[in-house]
């Protein structure tokens, strides 16, 4: 079991993100950002993981994460992404999108740029200016794509005042999350269980592709793209299931994996070791999924401090027609042959684990129990 260190920070944490390392850097991650929600005053904060301290009274390890700086944030932080090493983009429940700039020489954060009404409701029944939460943001410097409860997609560019492109009625339901597939293409997930692919090179307001789970309209809350195979996508939603999709094939998920007991809030492939995937949930759990095929025959058991329970999955489409060596381990998961090992990373169930991020051997997550957990030994 990896040692995971807790720090209690007196605010509910909605988002946690590692600061990216410089290209070619051999360092391990040291600095992460957090956003808070549901507090009287919310903040975007930067932390350094520092040295790790001693056992606390609960038998957990006390973390020594040092607060570097923080800045007040208007509304709940709905999403948080680093644009580069100095700039952090925050999505607000007020519909505002803000770029914060970190000044390392005096350890402060300042507002560098803001789009105050990026997301808003229009039409009958909504007041003339009714803000809609901005629910998700994805960055590919200098481009920033935002989605919201208003079903709108915005493409912003840092240092541009106006949106470069807006798809106004992209969705009649709430868009919950967004990721880049390839630079001009993005993928969104919505509150009626659909994945939609959009191509910014096309002028219209229609998606180029729609995928969904037949018959089910379970809201999807999170999405992540495989870092090396851009057609492989993982999603999680209200029912806690993990779905793996191949956007080249059909409109259905390739695998449905029974996962958490409540909403899955985030899913992340490990950026440099993508046979490993991480999920967190409203049910207070944080899971590490290992689909790597090296190593001994895996038993399909759920590991948590010695307690085991069977792990269910079913594979929807037959992948036999694809050359085996090209298949991501996530697409070739036949539960009878390959095994996925799941490890629970938190020592005990807590309130909702809202967010996680992984970089190299390091993981950070934030909870409604006002705690931030960090480990630097993911694969030890």
C-alpha atoms as one frame of an Amber mdcrd trajectory, in Angstrom:
protein
   0.000   0.000   0.000   1.387   3.402  -0.950   1.853   5.852   1.880  -0.715
   8.594   1.445  -0.533  11.768   3.480  -3.514  13.844   4.601  -3.648  17.550
   5.337  -6.792  19.207   6.656  -7.293  22.619   5.101 -10.617  23.937   6.543
 -12.293  24.182   3.147 -14.077  21.733   0.904 -11.790  21.000  -2.031 -13.491
  20.714  -5.428 -10.421  20.460  -7.705  -6.761  19.452  -7.428  -4.183  19.741
 -10.237  -0.408  19.225 -10.429   1.567  22.026 -11.976   3.061  20.621 -15.210
   6.798  20.008 -15.249   8.990  21.773 -17.818   9.465  19.681 -20.996  12.329
  17.235 -20.551  12.444  17.798 -16.798  13.510  14.859 -14.633  12.077  16.340
 -11.442   9.046  14.873  -9.748   5.966  17.002  -9.234   6.253  19.432  -6.348
   3.550  22.035  -6.734  -0.199  21.615  -7.076  -3.215  23.892  -7.248  -6.551
  23.472  -5.485  -9.949  25.090  -5.865 -12.636  25.114  -3.196 -16.423  25.047
  -3.240 -19.420  25.390  -0.915 -17.509  27.627   1.492 -18.423  31.154   2.566
 -15.387  32.316   0.642 -13.752  30.161  -2.006 -10.112  30.191  -3.006  -7.707
  29.048  -5.686  -4.515  28.027  -3.880  -1.030  26.802  -4.736   0.751  24.288
  -2.504   4.183  22.755  -2.302   4.325  19.147  -1.152   7.356  19.728   1.058
   8.645  17.014   3.354   6.383  14.428   4.815   5.825  14.269   8.532   4.843
  11.796  11.191   2.027   9.388  11.910  -1.076  11.144  13.183  -3.502   9.853
  15.805  -5.609   7.951  13.235  -2.609   5.958  12.045  -2.499   8.004   8.841
   0.503  10.031   7.760   0.415  13.754   8.403   1.323  15.635   5.256   3.387
  18.753   5.330   1.924  20.416   2.235   2.893  24.084   2.467   0.465  26.736
   1.271   2.426  28.943  -1.131  -0.310  31.437  -1.945  -4.037  31.736  -2.526
  -6.511  34.162  -4.021 -10.252  34.623  -3.493 -12.446  33.100  -6.189 -15.979
  34.359  -6.831 -18.306  31.330  -6.772 -17.490  27.625  -6.515 -14.439  26.404
  -8.431 -16.047  23.982 -10.917 -12.866  23.113 -12.800  -9.198  24.035 -12.724
  -6.468  23.529 -15.348  -2.917  24.782 -15.766  -2.476  26.671 -19.041   1.312
  26.642 -18.546   3.595  26.692 -15.523   2.621  30.207 -14.455  -1.062  30.389
 -15.409  -4.078  28.536 -14.015  -7.544  28.643 -15.583 -10.511  28.412 -13.193
 -14.151  27.762 -14.118 -16.750  29.287 -11.811 -20.307  28.446 -10.820 -21.038
  32.093 -11.721 -20.298  31.378 -15.414 -17.006  33.260 -15.255 -13.670  31.912
 -16.562 -10.513  33.384 -14.988  -6.815  33.036 -15.735  -4.725  33.437 -12.583
  -1.030  34.250 -12.848   1.464  32.925 -10.305   4.338  35.244  -9.327   6.981
  32.891  -7.898   9.344  35.636  -6.715   6.883  36.970  -4.137   4.524  33.929
  -4.024   1.294  35.658  -5.006  -1.532  34.956  -7.445  -3.207  37.690  -9.460
  -6.014  37.834 -12.010  -4.411  37.935 -15.435  -7.548  37.707 -17.585 -11.266
  37.123 -17.161 -14.311  36.320 -19.285 -17.090  37.244 -16.872 -20.135  35.932
 -18.730 -18.691  32.993 -20.610 -21.776  30.940 -19.754 -25.336  32.207 -19.292
 -28.915  31.094 -19.800 -31.052  32.757 -22.445 -34.538  32.272 -23.774 -38.015
  32.169 -22.245 -38.163  31.798 -18.498 -34.642  33.004 -17.817 -33.925  36.562
 -16.692 -32.090  38.810 -19.117 -28.754  38.091 -17.453 -28.850  34.729 -15.729
 -25.444  33.180 -15.243 -24.918  29.492 -15.906 -22.131  27.558 -14.185 -19.060
  26.870 -16.286 -18.684  23.138 -15.615 -15.504  22.190 -17.456 -12.380  23.590
 -19.041  -9.531  22.087 -21.074  -6.352  23.874 -22.145  -3.873  23.517 -24.954
  -1.871  26.706 -24.637  -2.867  29.271 -25.875  -6.309  27.735 -26.466  -8.885
  27.267 -23.724 -12.176  25.434 -24.303 -15.014  25.807 -21.787 -18.387  24.050
 -21.450 -21.320  24.876 -19.222 -24.718  24.161 -17.832 -26.086  26.351 -20.646
 -25.026  23.758 -23.249 -22.600  26.271 -24.752 -19.016  25.589 -25.931 -16.495
  28.450 -26.005 -13.069  28.498 -27.575 -10.949  31.230 -25.973  -7.371  32.199
 -26.634  -5.207  33.618 -23.881  -4.649  37.352 -24.494  -7.774  37.588 -26.733
 -10.643  39.560 -25.217 -13.458  37.875 -27.105 -14.162  34.204 -27.663 -12.523
  32.955 -30.876 -15.495  30.642 -31.462 -18.741  29.925 -29.640 -21.142  27.078
 -30.348 -24.255  28.492 -28.737 -26.699  25.616 -28.635 -24.174  22.822 -28.684
 -26.345  20.824 -26.314 -29.892  21.031 -25.010 -28.718  19.430 -21.749 -25.899
  20.310 -19.348 -22.376  19.741 -20.620 -20.351  18.356 -17.709 -16.813  17.906
 -19.044 -14.608  18.369 -22.091 -11.292  17.028 -23.393  -9.199  17.439 -26.542
  -9.083  14.468 -28.901  -6.717  16.093 -31.408  -6.014  19.800 -31.475  -9.000
  20.960 -33.550 -11.297  18.242 -32.138 -12.859  18.137 -28.697 -15.100  15.625
 -26.967 -17.864  16.607 -24.507 -20.005  14.540 -22.125 -23.477  15.583 -21.027
 -26.241  14.978 -18.511 -28.110  12.498 -20.738 -25.238  10.059 -21.190 -23.939
  11.227 -24.563 -20.402  11.776 -25.838 -20.176  14.274 -28.686 -17.187  15.030
 -30.876 -16.796  18.557 -32.265 -14.386  19.780 -34.920 -13.517  23.487 -34.733
 -12.505  23.412 -38.408 -16.172  22.955 -39.330 -18.388  26.000 -39.413 -21.704
  24.510 -38.292 -23.030  23.978 -34.788 -23.401  20.215 -35.167 -21.184  17.536
 -33.643 -19.293  15.294 -36.060 -20.154  12.208 -34.004 -22.475  11.210 -31.130
 -21.884   8.160 -28.935 -24.092   6.935 -26.121 -25.072   3.910 -24.124 -28.241
   2.563 -25.694 -31.380   3.106 -23.691 -29.551   4.591 -20.726 -29.582   8.286
 -20.073 -27.274   8.174 -17.072 -25.542  11.556 -16.705 -21.818  11.470 -17.478
 -19.671  13.636 -15.207 -16.101  13.110 -16.378 -14.009  12.130 -19.377 -10.337
  11.545 -20.110  -8.517  10.642 -23.302  -5.787   8.001 -23.435  -2.509   9.959
 -23.724  -1.053   7.837 -26.564  -4.139   6.459 -28.313  -6.400   9.380 -29.014
  -9.338   7.215 -30.031  -9.535   5.602 -26.562 -11.641   7.505 -24.035 -12.746
   6.757 -20.473 -15.905   8.218 -18.923 -17.603   8.056 -15.541 -21.037   9.129
 -14.440 -23.866   9.127 -11.979 -24.073   5.341 -11.655 -20.369   5.057 -10.735
 -19.616   2.832 -13.762 -16.354   3.191 -15.686 -16.897   3.099 -19.462 -14.117
   2.668 -22.030 -14.892   3.878 -25.567 -13.193   3.535 -28.929 -14.441   6.525
 -30.898 -13.445   4.875 -34.200 -15.850   2.000 -33.674 -19.606   2.206 -33.386
 -21.459   4.376 -30.942 -21.290   2.155 -27.858 -18.683   1.713 -25.136 -16.212
  -1.139 -25.600 -16.223  -2.030 -21.900 -18.456  -1.227 -18.962 -16.733  -1.801
 -15.657 -18.662  -1.913 -12.429 -16.977   0.592 -10.179 -18.114   2.996  -7.471
 -21.321   2.961  -5.433 -22.152   6.592  -6.223 -21.234   9.284  -8.773 -17.780
   9.068 -10.311 -16.488  12.626 -10.291 -13.174  12.252 -12.143 -11.290   9.697
 -14.227  -7.639  10.089 -15.281  -5.338   7.896 -17.318  -1.808   8.085 -15.967
  -0.146  10.510 -18.433   3.052   8.484 -18.921   1.889   5.028 -17.821  -1.617
   4.774 -19.320  -2.214   1.114 -18.433  -2.961   2.668 -15.059  -6.120   4.672
 -14.503  -7.489   6.506 -11.445 -11.053   7.324 -10.406 -12.686   9.090  -7.461
 -16.253   9.160  -6.255 -18.994  10.672  -4.153 -18.879   7.410  -2.162 -15.588
   8.566  -0.590 -13.298   6.219  -2.501 -10.214   6.743  -4.664  -9.243   3.803
  -6.891  -6.163   2.814  -8.852  -7.017   0.523 -11.805  -4.100  -1.499 -13.159
  -4.664  -3.083 -16.589  -0.980  -3.632 -17.346  -0.366  -7.053 -18.822   3.215
  -7.498 -17.653   3.645  -9.311 -14.365   1.985 -12.494 -13.139  -1.590 -13.514
 -13.906  -3.693 -10.962 -12.062  -6.539 -12.118  -9.906  -9.648 -10.067 -10.558
  -9.999  -9.117  -6.959 -10.544  -5.777  -5.410  -7.741  -5.114  -2.927  -8.439
  -3.059   0.121  -6.484  -3.891   3.203  -6.934  -7.605   2.666 -10.674  -7.485
   2.020 -11.587  -8.846  -1.382 -14.762  -8.656  -3.374 -15.357  -9.907  -6.883
 -15.048  -7.440  -9.692 -17.547  -7.486 -12.536 -17.206  -6.263 -16.066 -18.505
  -7.128 -19.462 -17.082  -6.396 -22.856 -19.643  -5.231 -25.359 -17.915  -5.466
 -28.714 -15.641  -8.165 -29.983 -12.203  -6.747 -30.712 -10.867  -9.820 -32.517
 -10.783  -8.032 -35.861  -8.217  -5.484 -34.690  -4.565  -6.449 -34.761  -3.839
  -7.472 -31.178  -0.557  -5.596 -30.748  -2.179  -2.265 -31.594  -4.880  -2.577
 -29.002  -4.714  -0.578 -25.846  -4.914  -2.840 -22.811  -8.171  -1.046 -22.021
  -9.759  -2.179 -25.297  -8.597  -5.779 -25.096 -10.003  -6.342 -21.645 -11.726
  -9.674 -21.804 -12.533 -10.349 -18.157 -11.954 -14.080 -18.648  -8.394 -13.566
 -19.906  -6.994 -10.274 -18.738  -7.449  -9.116 -15.220  -7.722  -5.607 -13.944
  -6.407  -5.083 -10.470  -8.081  -2.377  -8.415  -6.499  -0.881  -5.321  -8.274
   1.466  -2.954  -5.829   4.270  -2.150  -7.482   5.949   0.833  -7.076   4.318
   4.243 -10.736   4.784   5.143 -13.916   5.984   3.500 -14.409   9.687   3.779
 -16.910  12.190   2.430 -16.934  12.683  -1.343 -13.552  12.594  -3.116 -14.179
  15.330  -5.677 -10.980  15.509  -7.675  -7.655  13.824  -8.314  -4.586  14.298
 -10.482  -1.580  12.112 -11.283   1.877  13.030 -12.561   4.824  10.630 -12.509
   4.873   8.813  -9.143   2.707  11.500  -7.505  -1.041  11.659  -6.853  -3.113
  14.376  -5.195  -6.833  14.362  -4.353  -9.262  16.669  -2.565 -12.382  15.899
  -0.533 -15.521  17.317   1.039 -13.978  16.286   4.381 -11.746  19.365   3.894
  -8.660  17.214   3.321  -5.993  17.037   0.647  -4.245  13.674   0.238  -0.873
  13.275  -1.485   1.294  10.272  -2.283   4.692  10.332  -3.994   4.984   6.557
  -4.338   2.253   5.467  -6.709   4.076   2.502  -8.188   6.311   1.468  -5.318
